[in-house]
Amino acid sequence: MGEDPNTLDYCYVTTKGRRSGRPHTIEIWFAEHGPLVYLLSGDGGRSDWVRNIRAHPTVGLRLGERDMICRARVVEDPAEDALARDLLLSKYGGRYPGDLREWARAGLPVAIELP
């Protein structure tokens, strides 16, 4: 079954370029919650990977040794938005030096639906 996703620091998300059509992979912090993986874009909707998801929501996701094809979306529901921010801040807030509250407050939550 592989490692517990909660012990992993990063996941890898591959998007399809909205203009080039080529794959682009990022390493990013994440929090898994039931059938969803949440991410935060520090650049909000300006991040290329978020723009790519808006154009092509099918993404590749690597969690540890698991590779999956999933569907991603920008979180719009206020309750889900708050949940995503809380999960990510809870996971990473104590692991890294510095205050991550501004990152958790200002970032744009993205949800990836696991297959």
PDB file of C-alpha atoms in Angstrom, residues 4-105:
ATOM      1  CA  ASP A   4       1.245   7.075   4.872  1.00  0.00           C
ATOM      2  CA  PRO A   5       0.693  10.318   2.903  1.00  0.00           C
ATOM      3  CA  ASN A   6       0.621  12.268   6.169  1.00  0.00           C
ATOM      4  CA  THR A   7       4.313  11.452   6.687  1.00  0.00           C
ATOM      5  CA  LEU A   8       5.325  12.779   3.252  1.00  0.00           C
ATOM      6  CA  ASP A   9       6.441  16.386   2.907  1.00  0.00           C
ATOM      7  CA  TYR A  10       5.723  16.781  -0.787  1.00  0.00           C
ATOM      8  CA  CYS A  11       3.641  15.497  -3.631  1.00  0.00           C
ATOM      9  CA  TYR A  12       4.267  15.989  -7.336  1.00  0.00           C
ATOM     10  CA  VAL A  13       1.586  17.415  -9.604  1.00  0.00           C
ATOM     11  CA  THR A  14       1.866  17.303 -13.382  1.00  0.00           C
ATOM     12  CA  THR A  15      -0.315  19.678 -15.352  1.00  0.00           C
ATOM     13  CA  LYS A  16      -0.777  20.097 -19.093  1.00  0.00           C
ATOM     14  CA  GLY A  17       0.490  23.470 -20.291  1.00  0.00           C
ATOM     15  CA  ARG A  18      -2.432  25.663 -21.248  1.00  0.00           C
ATOM     16  CA  ARG A  19      -0.572  27.022 -24.291  1.00  0.00           C
ATOM     17  CA  SER A  20       2.171  24.517 -25.035  1.00  0.00           C
ATOM     18  CA  GLY A  21       0.246  21.348 -24.212  1.00  0.00           C
ATOM     19  CA  ARG A  22       3.462  19.990 -22.661  1.00  0.00           C
ATOM     20  CA  PRO A  23       3.560  18.417 -19.205  1.00  0.00           C
ATOM     21  CA  HIS A  24       4.818  20.539 -16.304  1.00  0.00           C
ATOM     22  CA  THR A  25       5.585  19.015 -12.908  1.00  0.00           C
ATOM     23  CA  ILE A  26       5.817  20.838  -9.588  1.00  0.00           C
ATOM     24  CA  GLU A  27       6.862  19.670  -6.128  1.00  0.00           C
ATOM     25  CA  ILE A  28       4.435  21.067  -3.570  1.00  0.00           C
ATOM     26  CA  TRP A  29       3.213  20.743   0.007  1.00  0.00           C
ATOM     27  CA  PHE A  30      -0.112  18.967   0.375  1.00  0.00           C
ATOM     28  CA  ALA A  31      -2.637  17.659   2.872  1.00  0.00           C
ATOM     29  CA  GLU A  32      -4.760  14.588   2.226  1.00  0.00           C
ATOM     30  CA  HIS A  33      -8.291  14.529   3.603  1.00  0.00           C
ATOM     31  CA  GLY A  34     -10.491  11.593   2.663  1.00  0.00           C
ATOM     32  CA  PRO A  35     -10.765  11.392  -1.130  1.00  0.00           C
ATOM     33  CA  LEU A  36      -9.124  14.803  -1.627  1.00  0.00           C
ATOM     34  CA  VAL A  37      -5.631  16.255  -1.655  1.00  0.00           C
ATOM     35  CA  TYR A  38      -5.370  19.969  -0.923  1.00  0.00           C
ATOM     36  CA  LEU A  39      -2.637  22.323  -2.158  1.00  0.00           C
ATOM     37  CA  LEU A  40      -2.049  26.051  -1.700  1.00  0.00           C
ATOM     38  CA  SER A  41      -0.775  28.296  -4.459  1.00  0.00           C
ATOM     39  CA  GLY A  42       1.370  30.991  -2.870  1.00  0.00           C
ATOM     40  CA  ASP A  43       0.927  33.128  -6.000  1.00  0.00           C
ATOM     41  CA  GLY A  44      -2.830  32.663  -6.003  1.00  0.00           C
ATOM     42  CA  GLY A  45      -4.402  32.368  -9.430  1.00  0.00           C
ATOM     43  CA  ARG A  46      -1.272  33.796 -11.078  1.00  0.00           C
ATOM     44  CA  SER A  47       0.699  30.554 -10.694  1.00  0.00           C
ATOM     45  CA  ASP A  48       1.231  28.800 -14.003  1.00  0.00           C
ATOM     46  CA  TRP A  49       0.198  25.483 -12.509  1.00  0.00           C
ATOM     47  CA  VAL A  50      -3.141  26.953 -11.354  1.00  0.00           C
ATOM     48  CA  ARG A  51      -3.730  28.514 -14.773  1.00  0.00           C
ATOM     49  CA  ASN A  52      -2.947  25.146 -16.342  1.00  0.00           C
ATOM     50  CA  ILE A  53      -5.455  23.396 -14.048  1.00  0.00           C
ATOM     51  CA  ARG A  54      -8.152  25.894 -14.958  1.00  0.00           C
ATOM     52  CA  ALA A  55      -7.556  25.151 -18.649  1.00  0.00           C
ATOM     53  CA  HIS A  56      -6.979  21.388 -18.276  1.00  0.00           C
ATOM     54  CA  PRO A  57      -8.234  19.970 -14.939  1.00  0.00           C
ATOM     55  CA  THR A  58      -6.892  16.450 -15.503  1.00  0.00           C
ATOM     56  CA  VAL A  59      -3.566  16.152 -13.659  1.00  0.00           C
ATOM     57  CA  GLY A  60      -1.001  13.547 -12.744  1.00  0.00           C
ATOM     58  CA  LEU A  61      -0.409  13.141  -9.013  1.00  0.00           C
ATOM     59  CA  ARG A  62       2.466  11.320  -7.348  1.00  0.00           C
ATOM     60  CA  LEU A  63       2.076  10.636  -3.626  1.00  0.00           C
ATOM     61  CA  GLY A  64       5.095   8.686  -2.478  1.00  0.00           C
ATOM     62  CA  GLU A  65       5.145   5.603  -4.694  1.00  0.00           C
ATOM     63  CA  ARG A  66       1.571   6.069  -5.954  1.00  0.00           C
ATOM     64  CA  ASP A  67       1.037   7.595  -9.391  1.00  0.00           C
ATOM     65  CA  MET A  68      -2.521   8.581 -10.280  1.00  0.00           C
ATOM     66  CA  ILE A  69      -4.502  10.464 -12.879  1.00  0.00           C
ATOM     67  CA  CYS A  70      -6.886  12.814 -11.078  1.00  0.00           C
ATOM     68  CA  ARG A  71      -9.103  15.821 -11.530  1.00  0.00           C
ATOM     69  CA  ALA A  72      -8.130  19.148  -9.947  1.00  0.00           C
ATOM     70  CA  ARG A  73     -10.122  22.288  -9.240  1.00  0.00           C
ATOM     71  CA  VAL A  74      -9.758  25.619  -7.500  1.00  0.00           C
ATOM     72  CA  VAL A  75     -11.656  25.520  -4.200  1.00  0.00           C
ATOM     73  CA  GLU A  76     -14.583  27.942  -4.223  1.00  0.00           C
ATOM     74  CA  ASP A  77     -16.786  26.804  -1.327  1.00  0.00           C
ATOM     75  CA  PRO A  78     -15.995  28.910   1.791  1.00  0.00           C
ATOM     76  CA  ALA A  79     -16.213  25.957   4.205  1.00  0.00           C
ATOM     77  CA  GLU A  80     -13.937  23.805   2.046  1.00  0.00           C
ATOM     78  CA  ASP A  81     -11.578  26.764   1.608  1.00  0.00           C
ATOM     79  CA  ALA A  82     -11.246  27.106   5.405  1.00  0.00           C
ATOM     80  CA  LEU A  83     -10.760  23.348   5.791  1.00  0.00           C
ATOM     81  CA  ALA A  84      -7.973  23.257   3.188  1.00  0.00           C
ATOM     82  CA  ARG A  85      -6.129  26.150   4.839  1.00  0.00           C
ATOM     83  CA  ASP A  86      -6.474  24.612   8.311  1.00  0.00           C
ATOM     84  CA  LEU A  87      -5.257  21.193   7.142  1.00  0.00           C
ATOM     85  CA  LEU A  88      -2.188  22.601   5.424  1.00  0.00           C
ATOM     86  CA  LEU A  89      -1.265  24.938   8.281  1.00  0.00           C
ATOM     87  CA  SER A  90      -1.718  22.113  10.803  1.00  0.00           C
ATOM     88  CA  LYS A  91       0.508  19.794   8.780  1.00  0.00           C
ATOM     89  CA  TYR A  92       3.350  22.217   8.045  1.00  0.00           C
ATOM     90  CA  GLY A  93       3.118  24.922  10.717  1.00  0.00           C
ATOM     91  CA  GLY A  94       5.183  23.029  13.273  1.00  0.00           C
ATOM     92  CA  ARG A  95       7.627  21.446  10.827  1.00  0.00           C
ATOM     93  CA  TYR A  96       9.281  24.510   9.386  1.00  0.00           C
ATOM     94  CA  PRO A  97      10.807  27.647  10.886  1.00  0.00           C
ATOM     95  CA  GLY A  98       8.952  30.873  10.436  1.00  0.00           C
ATOM     96  CA  ASP A  99       5.340  31.857  10.570  1.00  0.00           C
ATOM     97  CA  LEU A 100       3.256  30.154   7.894  1.00  0.00           C
ATOM     98  CA  ARG A 101      -0.017  31.820   8.856  1.00  0.00           C
ATOM     99  CA  GLU A 102       0.239  34.455   6.112  1.00  0.00           C
ATOM    100  CA  TRP A 103       0.914  31.722   3.529  1.00  0.00           C
ATOM    101  CA  ALA A 104      -2.105  29.781   4.778  1.00  0.00           C
ATOM    102  CA  ARG A 105      -4.263  32.915   4.798  1.00  0.00           C
TER     103      ARG A 105
END
